[in-house]
C-alpha cells in the first residue's frame, strides 16, 4: 500500500492549487501547513519524516515564488510534549 505520508503531500499540493489562484487575484492570503519536528530530527517512521521534510522544502520553494504576490505560505513544526 502507498504511504500515508506521501499521500498527504499530494493532497496538500492539490489543495494549494485550488486555494492559491484566488488569493493571488486578491493580492493577499495565508496558508499554514502542519509539519513535524521529525522533518528536522529525522527520527521515528522514515516515510513520515521524509514526507514532512518534502513538505517543508515544498512550502519554502512555493513560498518564495508567491512572496511578491502577497500570498504567504508557511509550515508549523510541532514537537512531542
Short mmCIF file of N, CA, C and O in Angstrom, two decimals:
data_model
loop_
_atom_site.label_atom_id
_atom_site.label_comp_id
_atom_site.label_asym_id
_atom_site.label_seq_id
_atom_site.Cartn_x
_atom_site.Cartn_y
_atom_site.Cartn_z
N UNK A 1 0.82 -1.21 0.00
CA UNK A 1 0.00 0.00 0.00
C UNK A 1 0.86 1.27 0.00
O UNK A 1 1.97 1.27 0.50
N UNK A 2 0.29 2.33 -0.55
CA UNK A 2 1.00 3.60 -0.63
C UNK A 2 1.13 4.24 0.75
O UNK A 2 0.23 4.14 1.57
N UNK A 3 2.24 4.87 0.99
CA UNK A 3 2.48 5.52 2.28
C UNK A 3 1.50 6.64 2.52
O UNK A 3 1.23 7.46 1.65
N UNK A 4 0.95 6.68 3.71
CA UNK A 4 0.03 7.76 4.08
C UNK A 4 0.74 9.11 4.00
O UNK A 4 0.17 10.10 3.59
N UNK A 5 2.01 9.15 4.41
CA UNK A 5 2.75 10.41 4.42
C UNK A 5 2.84 11.05 3.05
O UNK A 5 2.57 12.23 2.88
N UNK A 6 3.21 10.28 2.04
CA UNK A 6 3.33 10.84 0.70
C UNK A 6 1.96 11.19 0.12
O UNK A 6 1.83 12.16 -0.61
N UNK A 7 0.94 10.40 0.45
CA UNK A 7 -0.41 10.74 0.02
C UNK A 7 -0.85 12.08 0.57
O UNK A 7 -1.50 12.87 -0.12
N UNK A 8 -0.47 12.35 1.81
CA UNK A 8 -0.81 13.65 2.41
C UNK A 8 -0.14 14.80 1.67
O UNK A 8 -0.71 15.87 1.52
N UNK A 9 1.09 14.58 1.22
CA UNK A 9 1.81 15.61 0.47
C UNK A 9 1.06 15.95 -0.81
O UNK A 9 0.85 17.11 -1.15
N UNK A 10 0.62 14.92 -1.52
CA UNK A 10 -0.12 15.16 -2.76
C UNK A 10 -1.44 15.88 -2.50
O UNK A 10 -1.84 16.74 -3.27
N UNK A 11 -2.10 15.54 -1.42
CA UNK A 11 -3.35 16.22 -1.07
C UNK A 11 -3.11 17.70 -0.79
O UNK A 11 -3.91 18.55 -1.17
N UNK A 12 -2.01 18.01 -0.14
CA UNK A 12 -1.68 19.41 0.15
C UNK A 12 -1.39 20.19 -1.13
O UNK A 12 -1.80 21.33 -1.27
N UNK A 13 -0.70 19.55 -2.06
CA UNK A 13 -0.44 20.20 -3.35
C UNK A 13 -1.75 20.45 -4.08
O UNK A 13 -1.95 21.52 -4.66
N UNK A 14 -2.65 19.47 -4.08
CA UNK A 14 -3.95 19.64 -4.73
C UNK A 14 -4.73 20.78 -4.08
O UNK A 14 -5.33 21.61 -4.76
N UNK A 15 -4.73 20.83 -2.75
CA UNK A 15 -5.43 21.88 -2.02
C UNK A 15 -4.86 23.25 -2.38
O UNK A 15 -5.61 24.20 -2.64
N UNK A 16 -3.54 23.35 -2.42
CA UNK A 16 -2.91 24.63 -2.76
C UNK A 16 -3.27 25.07 -4.17
O UNK A 16 -3.48 26.26 -4.41
N UNK A 17 -3.34 24.13 -5.10
CA UNK A 17 -3.65 24.51 -6.49
C UNK A 17 -5.06 25.08 -6.61
O UNK A 17 -5.35 25.84 -7.53
N UNK A 18 -5.94 24.74 -5.67
CA UNK A 18 -7.29 25.29 -5.66
C UNK A 18 -7.33 26.62 -4.91
O UNK A 18 -7.98 27.58 -5.36
N UNK A 19 -6.64 26.71 -3.78
CA UNK A 19 -6.73 27.89 -2.91
C UNK A 19 -5.88 29.08 -3.35
O UNK A 19 -6.26 30.23 -3.15
N UNK A 20 -4.72 28.81 -3.92
CA UNK A 20 -3.77 29.89 -4.19
C UNK A 20 -4.21 30.85 -5.31
O UNK A 20 -4.09 32.06 -5.13
N UNK A 21 -4.73 30.38 -6.44
CA UNK A 21 -5.09 31.33 -7.50
C UNK A 21 -6.04 32.47 -7.06
O UNK A 21 -5.77 33.63 -7.37
N UNK A 22 -7.12 32.19 -6.31
CA UNK A 22 -7.97 33.30 -5.87
C UNK A 22 -7.24 34.26 -4.91
O UNK A 22 -7.51 35.46 -4.90
N UNK A 23 -6.32 33.72 -4.12
CA UNK A 23 -5.55 34.56 -3.21
C UNK A 23 -4.64 35.50 -3.99
O UNK A 23 -4.49 36.67 -3.64
N UNK A 24 -4.04 34.98 -5.07
CA UNK A 24 -3.18 35.82 -5.91
C UNK A 24 -4.02 36.93 -6.54
O UNK A 24 -3.58 38.08 -6.59
N UNK A 25 -5.22 36.60 -6.99
CA UNK A 25 -6.11 37.61 -7.58
C UNK A 25 -6.43 38.71 -6.57
O UNK A 25 -6.51 39.88 -6.93
N UNK A 26 -6.65 38.33 -5.30
CA UNK A 26 -6.96 39.30 -4.24
C UNK A 26 -5.72 40.09 -3.82
O UNK A 26 -5.83 41.15 -3.21
N UNK A 27 -4.56 39.51 -4.04
CA UNK A 27 -3.32 40.15 -3.62
C UNK A 27 -2.96 39.87 -2.18
O UNK A 27 -2.07 40.51 -1.63
N UNK A 28 -3.63 38.90 -1.57
CA UNK A 28 -3.30 38.52 -0.20
C UNK A 28 -3.88 37.15 0.12
O UNK A 28 -4.86 36.71 -0.50
N UNK A 29 -3.28 36.50 1.09
CA UNK A 29 -3.76 35.21 1.55
C UNK A 29 -2.72 34.55 2.42
O UNK A 29 -1.54 34.89 2.38
N UNK A 30 -3.18 33.62 3.23
CA UNK A 30 -2.29 32.89 4.14
C UNK A 30 -2.64 31.41 4.09
O UNK A 30 -3.80 31.03 4.19
N UNK A 31 -1.61 30.58 3.98
CA UNK A 31 -1.77 29.13 4.04
C UNK A 31 -0.76 28.62 5.06
O UNK A 31 0.42 28.94 5.00
N UNK A 32 -1.25 27.81 6.01
CA UNK A 32 -0.39 27.24 7.03
C UNK A 32 -0.51 25.72 6.96
O UNK A 32 -1.61 25.17 7.07
N UNK A 33 0.61 25.06 6.76
CA UNK A 33 0.65 23.61 6.74
C UNK A 33 1.23 23.12 8.07
O UNK A 33 2.09 23.76 8.65
N UNK A 34 0.77 21.95 8.51
CA UNK A 34 1.29 21.35 9.73
C UNK A 34 2.34 20.32 9.34
O UNK A 34 2.05 19.33 8.66
N UNK A 35 3.57 20.57 9.76
CA UNK A 35 4.67 19.65 9.51
C UNK A 35 4.99 18.93 10.81
O UNK A 35 4.09 18.67 11.60
N UNK A 36 6.24 18.63 11.04
CA UNK A 36 6.64 17.94 12.27
C UNK A 36 8.12 18.16 12.51
O UNK A 36 8.89 18.31 11.56
N UNK A 37 8.50 18.16 13.77
CA UNK A 37 9.91 18.25 14.10
C UNK A 37 10.67 17.04 13.56
O UNK A 37 11.89 17.08 13.39
N UNK A 38 9.95 15.97 13.23
CA UNK A 38 10.58 14.79 12.62
C UNK A 38 11.28 15.14 11.31
O UNK A 38 12.22 14.47 10.91
N UNK A 39 10.82 16.20 10.65
CA UNK A 39 11.45 16.63 9.40
C UNK A 39 12.89 17.09 9.64
O UNK A 39 13.74 16.95 8.77
N UNK A 40 13.15 17.62 10.82
CA UNK A 40 14.48 18.13 11.15
C UNK A 40 15.30 17.09 11.90
O UNK A 40 16.48 16.90 11.63
N UNK A 41 14.65 16.40 12.82
CA UNK A 41 15.36 15.43 13.66
C UNK A 41 15.61 14.11 12.95
O UNK A 41 16.48 13.35 13.37
N UNK A 42 14.84 13.81 11.89
CA UNK A 42 14.97 12.56 11.15
C UNK A 42 14.88 11.35 12.08
O UNK A 42 15.72 10.44 12.05
N UNK A 43 13.84 11.36 12.91
CA UNK A 43 13.60 10.24 13.83
C UNK A 43 12.19 9.73 13.63
O UNK A 43 11.35 10.38 13.05
N UNK A 44 11.95 8.55 14.14
CA UNK A 44 10.63 7.95 14.02
C UNK A 44 10.47 7.23 12.69
O UNK A 44 11.45 6.79 12.09
N UNK A 45 9.26 7.15 12.21
CA UNK A 45 8.96 6.46 10.95
C UNK A 45 9.68 7.15 9.80
O UNK A 45 9.50 8.34 9.57
N UNK A 46 10.50 6.42 9.05
CA UNK A 46 11.27 7.03 7.96
C UNK A 46 10.40 7.67 6.87
O UNK A 46 10.74 8.73 6.36
N UNK A 47 9.30 7.02 6.52
CA UNK A 47 8.43 7.60 5.49
C UNK A 47 7.75 8.87 5.98
O UNK A 47 7.61 9.84 5.23
N UNK A 48 7.34 8.88 7.24
CA UNK A 48 6.72 10.06 7.83
C UNK A 48 7.71 11.23 7.85
O UNK A 48 7.39 12.33 7.41
N UNK A 49 8.91 10.97 8.35
CA UNK A 49 9.94 12.01 8.42
C UNK A 49 10.29 12.53 7.03
O UNK A 49 10.44 13.73 6.82
N UNK A 50 10.39 11.63 6.06
CA UNK A 50 10.70 12.03 4.69
C UNK A 50 9.60 12.88 4.09
O UNK A 50 9.86 13.88 3.41
N UNK A 51 8.35 12.49 4.34
CA UNK A 51 7.21 13.27 3.82
C UNK A 51 7.19 14.66 4.42
O UNK A 51 6.92 15.65 3.72
N UNK A 52 7.49 14.78 5.70
CA UNK A 52 7.50 16.10 6.35
C UNK A 52 8.68 16.93 5.86
O UNK A 52 8.56 18.15 5.70
N UNK A 53 9.80 16.29 5.57
CA UNK A 53 10.95 17.01 5.01
C UNK A 53 10.59 17.55 3.62
O UNK A 53 10.88 18.70 3.29
N UNK A 54 9.93 16.72 2.82
CA UNK A 54 9.48 17.15 1.50
C UNK A 54 8.50 18.32 1.62
O UNK A 54 8.59 19.30 0.89
N UNK A 55 7.56 18.21 2.57
CA UNK A 55 6.59 19.28 2.77
C UNK A 55 7.29 20.60 3.09
O UNK A 55 6.95 21.65 2.53
N UNK A 56 8.28 20.57 3.97
CA UNK A 56 9.00 21.81 4.31
C UNK A 56 9.71 22.39 3.11
O UNK A 56 9.71 23.61 2.91
N UNK A 57 10.33 21.55 2.29
CA UNK A 57 11.00 22.04 1.08
C UNK A 57 9.98 22.62 0.10
O UNK A 57 10.21 23.67 -0.51
N UNK A 58 8.86 21.95 -0.04
CA UNK A 58 7.78 22.42 -0.92
C UNK A 58 7.27 23.79 -0.46
O UNK A 58 7.15 24.72 -1.25
N UNK A 59 7.00 23.91 0.83
CA UNK A 59 6.50 25.18 1.38
C UNK A 59 7.52 26.30 1.18
O UNK A 59 7.16 27.43 0.82
N UNK A 60 8.79 26.00 1.39
CA UNK A 60 9.83 27.02 1.21
C UNK A 60 9.91 27.49 -0.24
O UNK A 60 9.93 28.70 -0.49
N UNK A 61 9.93 26.57 -1.18
CA UNK A 61 10.06 26.97 -2.59
C UNK A 61 8.80 27.65 -3.11
O UNK A 61 8.90 28.65 -3.82
N UNK A 62 7.64 27.14 -2.76
CA UNK A 62 6.39 27.78 -3.19
C UNK A 62 6.27 29.15 -2.52
O UNK A 62 5.86 30.12 -3.15
N UNK A 63 6.66 29.23 -1.25
CA UNK A 63 6.60 30.50 -0.53
C UNK A 63 7.45 31.57 -1.17
O UNK A 63 7.03 32.73 -1.28
N UNK A 64 8.63 31.21 -1.63
CA UNK A 64 9.49 32.18 -2.31
C UNK A 64 8.87 32.66 -3.62
O UNK A 64 8.96 33.83 -3.98
N UNK A 65 8.24 31.73 -4.33
CA UNK A 65 7.59 32.09 -5.59
C UNK A 65 6.39 33.01 -5.36
O UNK A 65 6.14 33.92 -6.14
N UNK A 66 5.65 32.76 -4.28
CA UNK A 66 4.43 33.52 -4.01
C UNK A 66 4.68 34.85 -3.29
O UNK A 66 3.81 35.72 -3.30
N UNK A 67 5.82 35.02 -2.68
CA UNK A 67 6.08 36.21 -1.86
C UNK A 67 5.73 37.53 -2.56
O UNK A 67 5.07 38.39 -1.95
N UNK A 68 6.09 37.74 -3.82
CA UNK A 68 5.76 39.01 -4.47
C UNK A 68 4.25 39.22 -4.70
O UNK A 68 3.83 40.33 -4.96
N UNK A 69 3.46 38.15 -4.57
CA UNK A 69 2.02 38.26 -4.85
C UNK A 69 1.21 38.67 -3.63
O UNK A 69 0.02 38.94 -3.75
N UNK A 70 1.82 38.67 -2.46
CA UNK A 70 1.09 38.98 -1.23
C UNK A 70 0.51 37.75 -0.55
O UNK A 70 -0.14 37.85 0.47
N UNK A 71 0.76 36.57 -1.12
CA UNK A 71 0.29 35.32 -0.53
C UNK A 71 1.44 34.70 0.26
O UNK A 71 2.53 34.54 -0.27
N UNK A 72 1.19 34.39 1.52
CA UNK A 72 2.21 33.79 2.37
C UNK A 72 1.85 32.35 2.65
O UNK A 72 0.69 32.03 2.93
N UNK A 73 2.84 31.48 2.59
CA UNK A 73 2.65 30.06 2.90
C UNK A 73 3.74 29.67 3.87
O UNK A 73 4.90 30.07 3.72
N UNK A 74 3.37 28.94 4.91
CA UNK A 74 4.37 28.52 5.89
C UNK A 74 3.98 27.16 6.46
O UNK A 74 2.88 26.67 6.23
N UNK A 75 4.90 26.57 7.20
CA UNK A 75 4.60 25.33 7.89
C UNK A 75 4.99 25.49 9.35
O UNK A 75 5.92 26.21 9.69
N UNK A 76 4.24 24.82 10.21
CA UNK A 76 4.49 24.81 11.64
C UNK A 76 4.97 23.41 11.98
O UNK A 76 4.40 22.42 11.53
N UNK A 77 6.03 23.33 12.78
CA UNK A 77 6.60 22.03 13.13
C UNK A 77 6.47 21.76 14.62
O UNK A 77 7.41 22.01 15.39
N UNK A 78 5.33 21.25 15.07
CA UNK A 78 5.19 20.92 16.49
C UNK A 78 6.06 19.73 16.87
O UNK A 78 6.41 18.91 16.03
N UNK A 79 6.41 19.66 18.14
CA UNK A 79 7.20 18.55 18.66
C UNK A 79 6.40 17.82 19.72
O UNK A 79 5.36 18.28 20.17
N UNK A 80 6.91 16.67 20.14
CA UNK A 80 6.29 15.93 21.25
C UNK A 80 6.39 16.73 22.52
O UNK A 80 7.38 17.41 22.77
N UNK A 81 5.38 16.64 23.31
CA UNK A 81 5.39 17.34 24.60
C UNK A 81 5.60 16.34 25.71
O UNK A 81 5.18 15.28 25.70
#
